Amino acid sequence: MDFGLIRDNLPFLLQGAWITVKVTALSLLFGILLGTLVTLARMSPLRWLSALTLGYIELLRGTPLLVQIFLIFFGLPQLIQQQINEFAAGVLAFSINSSAYVAEILRSGIQSIPKGQREAALSLGLSPSQTLRYVILPQAFTRVIPPLVNEGISLLKNSSLLSAIAVVELTRAGQLVASRTFKPFEMYLAVSMLYLGMTLLLSWVSRGLERRWSVPH
Amino acid sequence: MRKFGMVVLVVLLALPGALAQSCLAEVKARGLNVGTSPDYPPFEFLDNANKIVGFDIDLVNLLAKELGIKVNWITQSFDGLIPALLAKKIDVVAAGLTITEERKKSVDFSRPYISGPNVIITRKDTPGIRKLEDLAGKRVAVQIGSAQEKIAQGVKGAIVKSYNLYTEAALAVQTRQADALIVHRSVGRAFIQQYPDLQVVAELNSVDTGLALRKECADLRQAVDVAMEKLERSGKLEELVARWFK
C-alpha cells in the first residue's frame, strides 16, 4: 500500500470530485425542472399527451444510461452538425435521463395524497389550482424528498459513466492516476472514499430537509 | 505479533527460492496467460466472427509454438493490462505496447518486434496542425494509459482527452469532438481506411513495440527473446509484419 501516492494525487482527485459535484447538481436541478413538466404532461387529461409521455419515460428507463451518453456525445453532433463539449453532453444526457425517474417519483407522490383531501378542499370553495398549490403539493413534496435524494445519489454515482467520454470527473481522475502509476488499488480506494463522503453528505442534507419540511398528518 | 513475524520470516526465506523456481517451468505446466485489449487494429481486434485476430495474436501464437507452451488469451481494458501483469493475473502483455522508460521501471520488455513512428491524425478540414507544437490549445484524443497519452501530455497547452478505447478516440476526432489524434502509424492507417475524412498530418519520432513481462520472470523473457530471434532470422516475423501492416 502506497498512501503517499494518494496524498500526492489528492488535489487532482478533488478537482475531479468538484466536476462530479457540478455534473450532479446541474443534472438534478434540470432533471427536477424537466421532470415536473413531464409529470404534468403524464397526468394531463389529454390522452395523447399522457401516452406520449409514457413512451418518453419507458424509453429512458429502458435503455442504459451509458448508451444514452454515447448517443448524445457521438450521435447528436452528427445530427445537428454542431459540436457539444463533453461536459454539456453529460449534463444533457443526465438531465433527460433523470427527468424520467423524477417524473415517476413526483407522480407517485401526488397520487399518494388521498382523494378525500382534494374533494374536501374543492367543497370548501378552493379552486382546482389552489387545491393543488395549498393542499396537495406541499404534502406530496415532503413525501418525495427521500426518493428524490435517492435519485441524487444514483446520479452522483452514475456520473462516473462520463469518464467514457473523457470528462475528468472523479472516476476518470482516479483512472488517469492509476494508469500512470500502475497502482489501481490505492487509487480506487481513495476514489471510493471520496464518493462515500459525498453521498453521506447528501443523506445528511436529506434528513435535515425531511425534518424541516415535515407536514403533520 | 511473534507469529506474524515468523510468517514474514518464512515468506522472506522462501521468496528467493520461489523466484528462482522459474516462471518458464510454471507456464510450461499451466499455460501462458497472455493479456490483450482487442481494440487496436491491426495489432489486435475482433474480426467479423468476434474472434481475436491481429499481428500480436499471430506473433504470440508462433512464439508459444516455438517454446512448446499453450496460450490462454485474457482480454481486458488496456489501462488495466500492466496492473494485471504486476498482480500475476497474466504473464505477458501483448497489446502493441510501446517500450518506454517509465514502463521499464515497473516491467521488463522483450526484444522489440515492431518499430515505427507515432502520427498525428486530424480531419481533412482541420487546418493548422502540422507538428506536435501545433497541438497547443487543441483537443487531443488518445487512449487512457497509452504512450501516446504521455506524448500529448507533454505538449504545452494541449487539452488531452483520454478515452477507454482507441476506436472511441478516433470517433471523437471524426465527429469533431476532438481536433487531433496521436496514435502509432500502423494503427492510424487502419483508422484512416475506416474514416476517409481523416488524414495523417505529421509523423513523430519512431518508437519500439514489445511484449511486457514481470521483472522476476527473467527466464521466461530470455526464452521469449530467443524464440523471437529465431522468428526474425527465419523471416517469419517479416512475413507477419507484411501480412498485417502492409
Coordinates of C-alpha atoms in Angstrom, one line a residue:
Chain A
M1 CA 0.0 0.0 0.0
D2 CA 1.3 3.4 -1.0
F3 CA -0.6 6.0 0.9
G4 CA 1.9 8.7 -0.2
L5 CA 0.6 8.2 -3.7
I6 CA -3.0 9.0 -2.5
R7 CA -1.7 12.1 -0.7
D8 CA 0.3 13.4 -3.7
N9 CA -2.6 12.9 -6.0
L10 CA -5.4 14.2 -3.7
P11 CA -5.6 17.7 -5.2
F12 CA -6.1 16.1 -8.6
L13 CA -8.8 13.8 -7.3
L14 CA -10.5 16.6 -5.5
Q15 CA -10.6 18.6 -8.8
G16 CA -12.3 15.5 -10.3
A17 CA -14.7 15.4 -7.3
W18 CA -15.6 19.0 -7.9
I19 CA -16.6 18.2 -11.5
T20 CA -18.6 15.3 -10.2
V21 CA -20.5 17.6 -7.8
K22 CA -21.1 20.1 -10.6
V23 CA -22.5 17.5 -13.1
T24 CA -24.7 16.0 -10.4
A25 CA -26.1 19.3 -9.1
L26 CA -26.8 20.7 -12.5
S27 CA -28.4 17.4 -13.7
L28 CA -30.5 17.1 -10.6
L29 CA -31.7 20.7 -11.0
F30 CA -32.6 20.3 -14.7
G31 CA -33.9 16.8 -14.1
I32 CA -36.3 18.1 -11.5
L33 CA -37.5 21.0 -13.6
L34 CA -37.9 18.9 -16.7
G35 CA -39.4 16.0 -14.6
T36 CA -42.0 18.3 -13.2
L37 CA -43.1 19.2 -16.7
V38 CA -43.1 15.5 -17.7
T39 CA -45.3 14.7 -14.7
L40 CA -47.8 17.4 -15.6
A41 CA -47.9 16.0 -19.1
R42 CA -48.2 12.5 -17.8
M43 CA -51.2 13.4 -15.5
S44 CA -52.8 15.6 -18.1
P45 CA -56.4 14.7 -19.1
L46 CA -55.2 14.8 -22.8
R47 CA -54.9 11.1 -23.6
W48 CA -52.4 11.5 -26.4
L49 CA -50.1 13.7 -24.3
S50 CA -50.2 11.3 -21.5
A51 CA -49.4 8.4 -23.8
L52 CA -46.5 10.3 -25.5
T53 CA -45.0 11.0 -22.0
L54 CA -45.3 7.4 -21.1
G55 CA -43.3 6.5 -24.2
Y56 CA -40.7 9.0 -23.2
I57 CA -40.4 7.6 -19.7
E58 CA -40.2 4.0 -20.9
L59 CA -37.6 4.8 -23.5
L60 CA -35.3 6.5 -21.0
R61 CA -35.8 3.9 -18.2
G62 CA -35.5 1.0 -20.6
T63 CA -32.1 1.9 -22.2
P64 CA -28.7 2.0 -20.5
L65 CA -27.5 5.4 -19.4
L66 CA -24.1 4.8 -21.0
V67 CA -25.7 4.2 -24.3
Q68 CA -27.7 7.4 -23.9
I69 CA -24.5 9.3 -23.2
F70 CA -22.8 7.9 -26.3
L71 CA -25.9 8.8 -28.4
I72 CA -25.8 12.4 -27.3
F73 CA -22.0 12.8 -27.3
F74 CA -21.2 11.0 -30.6
G75 CA -24.6 10.9 -32.3
L76 CA -26.1 14.4 -31.7
P77 CA -23.2 16.3 -33.2
Q78 CA -23.7 14.4 -36.5
L79 CA -27.3 15.1 -36.4
I80 CA -27.2 18.8 -35.7
Q81 CA -23.8 19.4 -37.3
Q82 CA -22.8 21.3 -34.1
Q83 CA -20.2 20.3 -31.5
I84 CA -21.1 19.7 -27.9
N85 CA -18.4 19.6 -25.3
E86 CA -18.4 16.5 -23.2
F87 CA -19.4 18.3 -20.0
A88 CA -22.5 19.8 -21.7
A89 CA -23.3 16.4 -23.4
G90 CA -23.0 14.7 -20.0
V91 CA -25.3 17.2 -18.2
L92 CA -27.8 17.0 -21.1
A93 CA -27.8 13.2 -21.0
F94 CA -28.2 13.0 -17.2
S95 CA -30.9 15.7 -17.1
I96 CA -33.0 13.9 -19.7
N97 CA -32.5 10.5 -18.1
S98 CA -33.2 11.9 -14.6
S99 CA -36.3 13.7 -15.7
A100 CA -37.9 10.3 -16.4
Y101 CA -37.2 9.0 -12.9
V102 CA -38.1 12.3 -11.3
A103 CA -41.4 12.3 -13.2
E104 CA -42.4 9.0 -11.8
I105 CA -41.3 10.0 -8.3
L106 CA -43.4 13.1 -8.4
R107 CA -46.4 11.3 -9.9
S108 CA -46.4 8.7 -7.1
G109 CA -46.0 11.5 -4.5
I110 CA -49.0 13.4 -5.9
Q111 CA -51.1 10.2 -6.2
S112 CA -50.3 9.2 -2.7
I113 CA -52.4 12.0 -1.3
P114 CA -55.8 10.6 -0.5
K115 CA -58.6 11.7 -2.9
G116 CA -60.7 12.8 0.0
Q117 CA -58.4 15.8 0.6
R118 CA -58.9 17.1 -2.9
E119 CA -62.7 16.7 -2.6
A120 CA -62.7 18.4 0.8
A121 CA -60.6 21.3 -0.5
L122 CA -62.9 21.7 -3.5
S123 CA -66.0 21.6 -1.4
L124 CA -64.5 24.3 0.9
G125 CA -64.5 26.5 -2.2
L126 CA -60.8 26.3 -3.3
S127 CA -60.3 26.3 -7.0
P128 CA -58.6 23.2 -8.5
S129 CA -55.3 25.1 -8.9
Q130 CA -55.5 26.4 -5.3
T131 CA -56.2 22.9 -4.1
L132 CA -53.1 21.7 -5.9
R133 CA -50.9 24.5 -4.6
Y134 CA -52.0 24.7 -1.0
V135 CA -53.2 21.2 -0.2
I136 CA -51.8 18.5 -2.5
L137 CA -48.3 19.7 -3.5
P138 CA -47.0 20.7 0.0
Q139 CA -47.8 17.2 1.3
A140 CA -46.6 15.5 -1.9
F141 CA -43.2 17.3 -1.8
T142 CA -42.3 16.1 1.7
R143 CA -43.1 12.5 0.6
V144 CA -40.9 12.7 -2.4
I145 CA -37.8 14.0 -0.6
P146 CA -36.4 10.6 0.2
P147 CA -36.8 9.1 -3.3
L148 CA -35.5 12.4 -4.8
V149 CA -32.4 12.2 -2.7
N150 CA -32.1 8.6 -3.8
E151 CA -32.1 9.8 -7.4
G152 CA -29.5 12.4 -6.5
I153 CA -27.3 9.7 -5.0
S154 CA -27.6 7.5 -8.1
L155 CA -26.9 10.5 -10.3
L156 CA -23.8 11.2 -8.3
K157 CA -22.5 7.6 -8.7
N158 CA -23.6 7.3 -12.3
S159 CA -21.7 10.4 -13.2
S160 CA -18.7 8.1 -13.3
L161 CA -20.0 6.9 -16.7
L162 CA -18.9 10.3 -18.1
S163 CA -15.3 9.0 -17.8
A164 CA -16.1 7.1 -21.0
I165 CA -16.4 10.4 -22.9
A166 CA -13.3 11.8 -21.4
V167 CA -14.8 14.1 -18.8
V168 CA -12.2 14.2 -16.0
E169 CA -14.6 13.7 -13.1
L170 CA -13.7 11.7 -10.0
T171 CA -13.6 8.2 -11.6
R172 CA -11.6 9.4 -14.6
A173 CA -9.2 11.3 -12.4
G174 CA -8.6 8.1 -10.4
Q175 CA -8.2 6.1 -13.7
L176 CA -5.7 8.6 -15.0
V177 CA -3.5 8.3 -11.9
A178 CA -3.9 4.5 -11.8
S179 CA -2.9 4.1 -15.4
R180 CA 0.1 6.3 -14.9
T181 CA 1.3 4.7 -11.7
F182 CA 0.1 1.1 -12.3
K183 CA -1.3 1.2 -8.8
P184 CA -5.1 0.8 -9.2
F185 CA -5.8 -0.4 -5.7
E186 CA -4.7 2.7 -3.8
M187 CA -6.4 5.0 -6.3
Y188 CA -9.8 3.3 -6.5
L189 CA -9.8 3.0 -2.7
A190 CA -9.3 6.8 -2.4
V191 CA -11.9 7.4 -5.1
S192 CA -14.5 5.2 -3.4
M193 CA -13.9 7.1 -0.1
L194 CA -14.5 10.4 -1.8
Y195 CA -17.7 9.1 -3.4
L196 CA -18.8 7.8 0.0
G197 CA -18.1 11.2 1.6
M198 CA -20.2 12.9 -0.9
T199 CA -23.2 10.5 -0.7
L200 CA -23.1 10.6 3.1
L201 CA -23.3 14.4 2.9
L202 CA -26.3 14.1 0.6
S203 CA -28.0 11.7 3.0
W204 CA -27.4 14.1 5.9
V205 CA -28.8 17.0 4.0
S206 CA -31.9 14.9 3.1
R207 CA -32.6 14.0 6.7
G208 CA -32.4 17.7 7.6
L209 CA -34.8 18.6 4.9
E210 CA -37.2 15.9 5.9
R211 CA -37.3 17.2 9.5
R212 CA -37.7 20.8 8.4
W213 CA -40.5 20.3 5.9
S214 CA -42.4 17.5 7.6
V215 CA -46.1 18.1 7.5
P216 CA -48.1 16.7 10.4
H217 CA -50.6 14.2 9.1
Chain B
M1 CA 2.8 -10.5 16.7
R2 CA 5.6 -13.0 17.0
K3 CA 3.6 -15.4 15.0
F4 CA 3.2 -12.8 12.3
G5 CA 7.0 -12.2 12.4
M6 CA 7.6 -15.9 11.9
V7 CA 5.3 -15.9 8.9
V8 CA 7.0 -12.9 7.4
L9 CA 10.4 -14.6 8.0
V10 CA 9.3 -17.9 6.4
V11 CA 7.9 -16.0 3.4
L12 CA 11.1 -13.9 3.1
L13 CA 13.2 -17.1 3.2
A14 CA 11.0 -18.9 0.7
L15 CA 10.8 -15.9 -1.7
P16 CA 14.2 -16.2 -3.4
G17 CA 13.5 -19.9 -3.9
A18 CA 10.1 -19.1 -5.3
L19 CA 11.6 -16.6 -7.6
A20 CA 14.4 -18.8 -8.8
Q21 CA 11.8 -21.5 -9.3
S22 CA 11.3 -20.5 -12.8
C23 CA 8.3 -18.7 -14.4
L24 CA 9.2 -20.7 -17.6
A25 CA 8.6 -24.0 -15.8
E26 CA 5.4 -22.7 -14.4
V27 CA 3.9 -21.5 -17.6
K28 CA 5.0 -24.7 -19.4
A29 CA 3.0 -26.6 -16.8
R30 CA -0.1 -24.5 -16.7
G31 CA -0.1 -22.5 -20.0
L32 CA 0.9 -18.9 -20.8
N33 CA -1.7 -16.3 -19.7
V34 CA -1.5 -13.5 -22.3
G35 CA -3.3 -10.3 -21.7
T36 CA -4.5 -8.1 -24.5
S37 CA -7.1 -5.4 -25.3
P38 CA -8.6 -6.2 -28.7
D39 CA -9.4 -2.6 -29.8
Y40 CA -6.2 -1.8 -31.5
P41 CA -6.2 -2.9 -35.2
P42 CA -4.2 -4.3 -36.7
F43 CA -2.3 -5.3 -33.6
E44 CA -5.3 -7.0 -32.0
F45 CA -9.0 -6.6 -32.8
L46 CA -12.2 -8.7 -33.2
D47 CA -13.0 -10.0 -36.6
N48 CA -16.5 -10.3 -38.1
A49 CA -16.9 -13.6 -36.2
N50 CA -15.8 -11.9 -32.9
K51 CA -12.6 -13.9 -32.8
I52 CA -9.5 -12.1 -31.6
V53 CA -7.1 -11.7 -34.5
G54 CA -4.2 -9.4 -35.3
F55 CA -0.4 -9.2 -35.5
D56 CA 0.2 -9.6 -31.8
I57 CA -2.1 -12.7 -31.7
D58 CA -0.2 -14.4 -34.5
L59 CA 3.2 -13.4 -33.1
V60 CA 2.5 -14.8 -29.6
N61 CA 1.0 -18.0 -31.0
L62 CA 4.1 -18.5 -33.1
L63 CA 6.4 -17.8 -30.1
A64 CA 4.4 -20.2 -27.9
K65 CA 4.6 -22.9 -30.5
E66 CA 8.4 -22.4 -30.7
L67 CA 8.5 -22.7 -26.9
G68 CA 6.0 -25.6 -26.7
I69 CA 3.6 -23.6 -24.4
K70 CA -0.2 -23.5 -24.5
V71 CA -1.6 -20.0 -24.7
N72 CA -4.6 -18.7 -22.8
W73 CA -5.8 -15.3 -24.1
I74 CA -7.2 -12.9 -21.5
T75 CA -8.8 -9.7 -22.7
Q76 CA -9.4 -6.7 -20.6
S77 CA -9.2 -2.9 -20.7
F78 CA -5.9 -1.5 -22.0
D79 CA -5.1 0.6 -18.9
G80 CA -5.6 -2.4 -16.7
L81 CA -3.1 -4.7 -18.5
I82 CA 0.1 -3.7 -16.7
P83 CA -1.6 -3.8 -13.3
A84 CA -2.9 -7.3 -14.2
L85 CA 0.6 -8.3 -15.1
L86 CA 2.0 -7.0 -11.8
A87 CA -0.8 -8.7 -9.9
K88 CA 0.2 -12.0 -11.7
K89 CA -3.2 -12.4 -13.4
I90 CA -1.3 -12.6 -16.7
D91 CA 2.2 -13.5 -17.6
V92 CA 2.7 -11.4 -20.8
V93 CA 1.1 -8.3 -22.1
A94 CA 0.7 -8.4 -25.9
A95 CA -1.0 -5.1 -26.8
G96 CA 1.1 -3.2 -29.3
L97 CA 2.8 -1.8 -26.2
T98 CA 5.4 1.0 -26.8
I99 CA 8.6 0.4 -24.9
T100 CA 9.0 3.5 -22.6
E101 CA 11.5 4.3 -19.8
E102 CA 8.6 4.8 -17.5
R103 CA 7.1 1.4 -18.1
K104 CA 10.6 -0.2 -17.8
K105 CA 10.6 0.9 -14.2
S106 CA 7.7 -1.5 -13.5
V107 CA 8.0 -4.2 -16.1
D108 CA 10.5 -5.9 -18.4
F109 CA 10.2 -5.8 -22.2
S110 CA 11.0 -8.4 -24.8
R111 CA 13.1 -7.6 -27.9
P112 CA 11.3 -5.0 -29.8
Y113 CA 9.3 -6.6 -32.7
I114 CA 8.0 -3.5 -34.5
S115 CA 9.4 -0.1 -34.9
G116 CA 7.7 2.9 -36.4
P117 CA 6.6 6.5 -35.7
N118 CA 3.6 7.8 -34.0
V119 CA 1.5 10.0 -36.2
I120 CA -0.9 13.0 -35.7
I121 CA -4.2 12.5 -37.4
T122 CA -6.8 15.2 -38.0
R123 CA -9.9 15.7 -40.0
K124 CA -9.1 16.8 -43.6
D125 CA -10.9 20.1 -42.9
T126 CA -9.0 20.9 -39.8
P127 CA -6.4 23.5 -40.6
G128 CA -3.1 24.4 -39.0
I129 CA -1.8 21.2 -37.4
R130 CA 1.5 20.2 -39.0
K131 CA 3.7 19.4 -36.0
L132 CA 3.5 18.4 -32.3
E133 CA 3.7 22.0 -31.1
D134 CA 0.6 23.0 -33.2
L135 CA -1.5 20.9 -30.8
A136 CA -1.3 23.7 -28.2
G137 CA -4.8 24.8 -27.4
K138 CA -6.2 21.9 -29.3
R139 CA -8.2 18.9 -28.0
V140 CA -6.1 15.8 -28.5
A141 CA -7.7 12.4 -28.3
V142 CA -5.7 9.4 -27.0
Q143 CA -6.3 6.1 -25.2
I144 CA -6.0 6.1 -21.4
G145 CA -2.7 4.8 -20.2
S146 CA -1.1 4.8 -23.6
A147 CA 2.4 6.0 -24.5
Q148 CA 0.7 8.5 -26.9
E149 CA -1.3 9.9 -23.9
K150 CA 2.1 10.7 -22.4
I151 CA 3.2 12.4 -25.6
A152 CA 0.1 14.5 -25.7
Q153 CA 0.5 15.5 -22.0
G154 CA 4.0 16.7 -22.9
V155 CA 2.7 19.3 -25.4
K156 CA 2.3 22.6 -23.6
G157 CA -1.3 23.9 -23.7
A158 CA -2.7 20.8 -25.4
I159 CA -6.1 19.6 -23.9
V160 CA -5.7 15.9 -23.6
K161 CA -8.9 13.8 -23.9
S162 CA -8.3 10.2 -22.7
Y163 CA -10.8 7.6 -23.9
N164 CA -11.1 4.0 -22.8
L165 CA -10.7 2.7 -26.4
Y166 CA -8.6 3.9 -29.3
T167 CA -11.6 3.4 -31.5
E168 CA -13.5 6.0 -29.4
A169 CA -10.6 8.4 -29.6
A170 CA -10.7 8.1 -33.4
L171 CA -14.5 8.5 -33.4
A172 CA -14.2 11.7 -31.3
V173 CA -12.0 13.2 -34.0
Q174 CA -14.2 12.0 -36.7
T175 CA -17.3 13.6 -35.1
R176 CA -15.3 16.8 -34.3
Q177 CA -15.4 16.3 -30.6
A178 CA -11.6 16.4 -30.6
D179 CA -9.2 18.1 -33.0
A180 CA -6.5 15.6 -33.4
L181 CA -5.4 12.0 -32.5
I182 CA -1.9 10.8 -31.7
V183 CA -1.5 7.1 -32.5
H184 CA 1.0 4.6 -33.8
R185 CA 1.3 4.8 -37.6
S186 CA 0.2 1.3 -38.2
V187 CA -2.9 1.7 -36.1
G188 CA -3.6 5.2 -37.7
R189 CA -3.6 3.6 -41.1
A190 CA -6.4 1.3 -40.0
F191 CA -8.4 4.3 -38.8
I192 CA -7.9 6.2 -42.0
Q193 CA -9.2 3.3 -44.0
Q194 CA -12.3 3.3 -41.8
Y195 CA -12.8 7.1 -41.8
P196 CA -12.0 8.6 -45.2
D197 CA -12.4 12.2 -43.8
L198 CA -9.3 11.7 -41.6
Q199 CA -5.7 12.1 -42.6
V200 CA -2.1 11.9 -41.3
V201 CA -0.7 15.4 -40.9
A202 CA 2.6 14.6 -39.1
E203 CA 5.0 11.8 -38.3
L204 CA 6.7 11.8 -34.9
N205 CA 9.7 10.0 -33.6
S206 CA 9.9 6.3 -34.1
V207 CA 9.2 4.1 -31.2
D208 CA 9.7 0.4 -30.4
T209 CA 6.9 -2.0 -29.6
G210 CA 7.5 -5.1 -27.4
L211 CA 5.9 -7.7 -25.1
A212 CA 5.8 -6.8 -21.4
L213 CA 6.7 -9.4 -18.7
R214 CA 7.2 -9.3 -15.0
K215 CA 10.7 -8.4 -13.8
E216 CA 11.1 -11.6 -11.8
C217 CA 10.4 -13.7 -14.8
A218 CA 13.8 -13.1 -16.5
D219 CA 14.0 -16.8 -17.6
L220 CA 10.7 -16.5 -19.4
R221 CA 11.8 -13.3 -21.0
Q222 CA 15.0 -14.8 -22.2
A223 CA 13.2 -17.8 -23.7
V224 CA 10.8 -15.4 -25.5
D225 CA 13.7 -13.4 -26.8
V226 CA 15.5 -16.5 -28.1
A227 CA 12.3 -17.6 -29.8
M228 CA 11.7 -14.1 -31.2
E229 CA 15.2 -14.0 -32.6
K230 CA 14.5 -17.4 -34.4
L231 CA 11.4 -15.9 -35.9
E232 CA 13.4 -12.9 -37.1
R233 CA 16.1 -15.0 -38.7
S234 CA 13.8 -17.4 -40.4
G235 CA 11.9 -14.4 -41.9
K236 CA 8.6 -15.4 -40.3
L237 CA 8.4 -12.2 -38.4
E238 CA 8.9 -10.2 -41.6
E239 CA 6.1 -12.3 -43.2
L240 CA 3.8 -11.5 -40.3
V241 CA 4.6 -7.8 -40.5
A242 CA 3.9 -7.8 -44.2
R243 CA 0.6 -9.6 -43.7
W244 CA -0.8 -7.2 -41.1
F245 CA 0.8 -3.9 -41.7
K246 CA 1.1 -3.5 -45.4

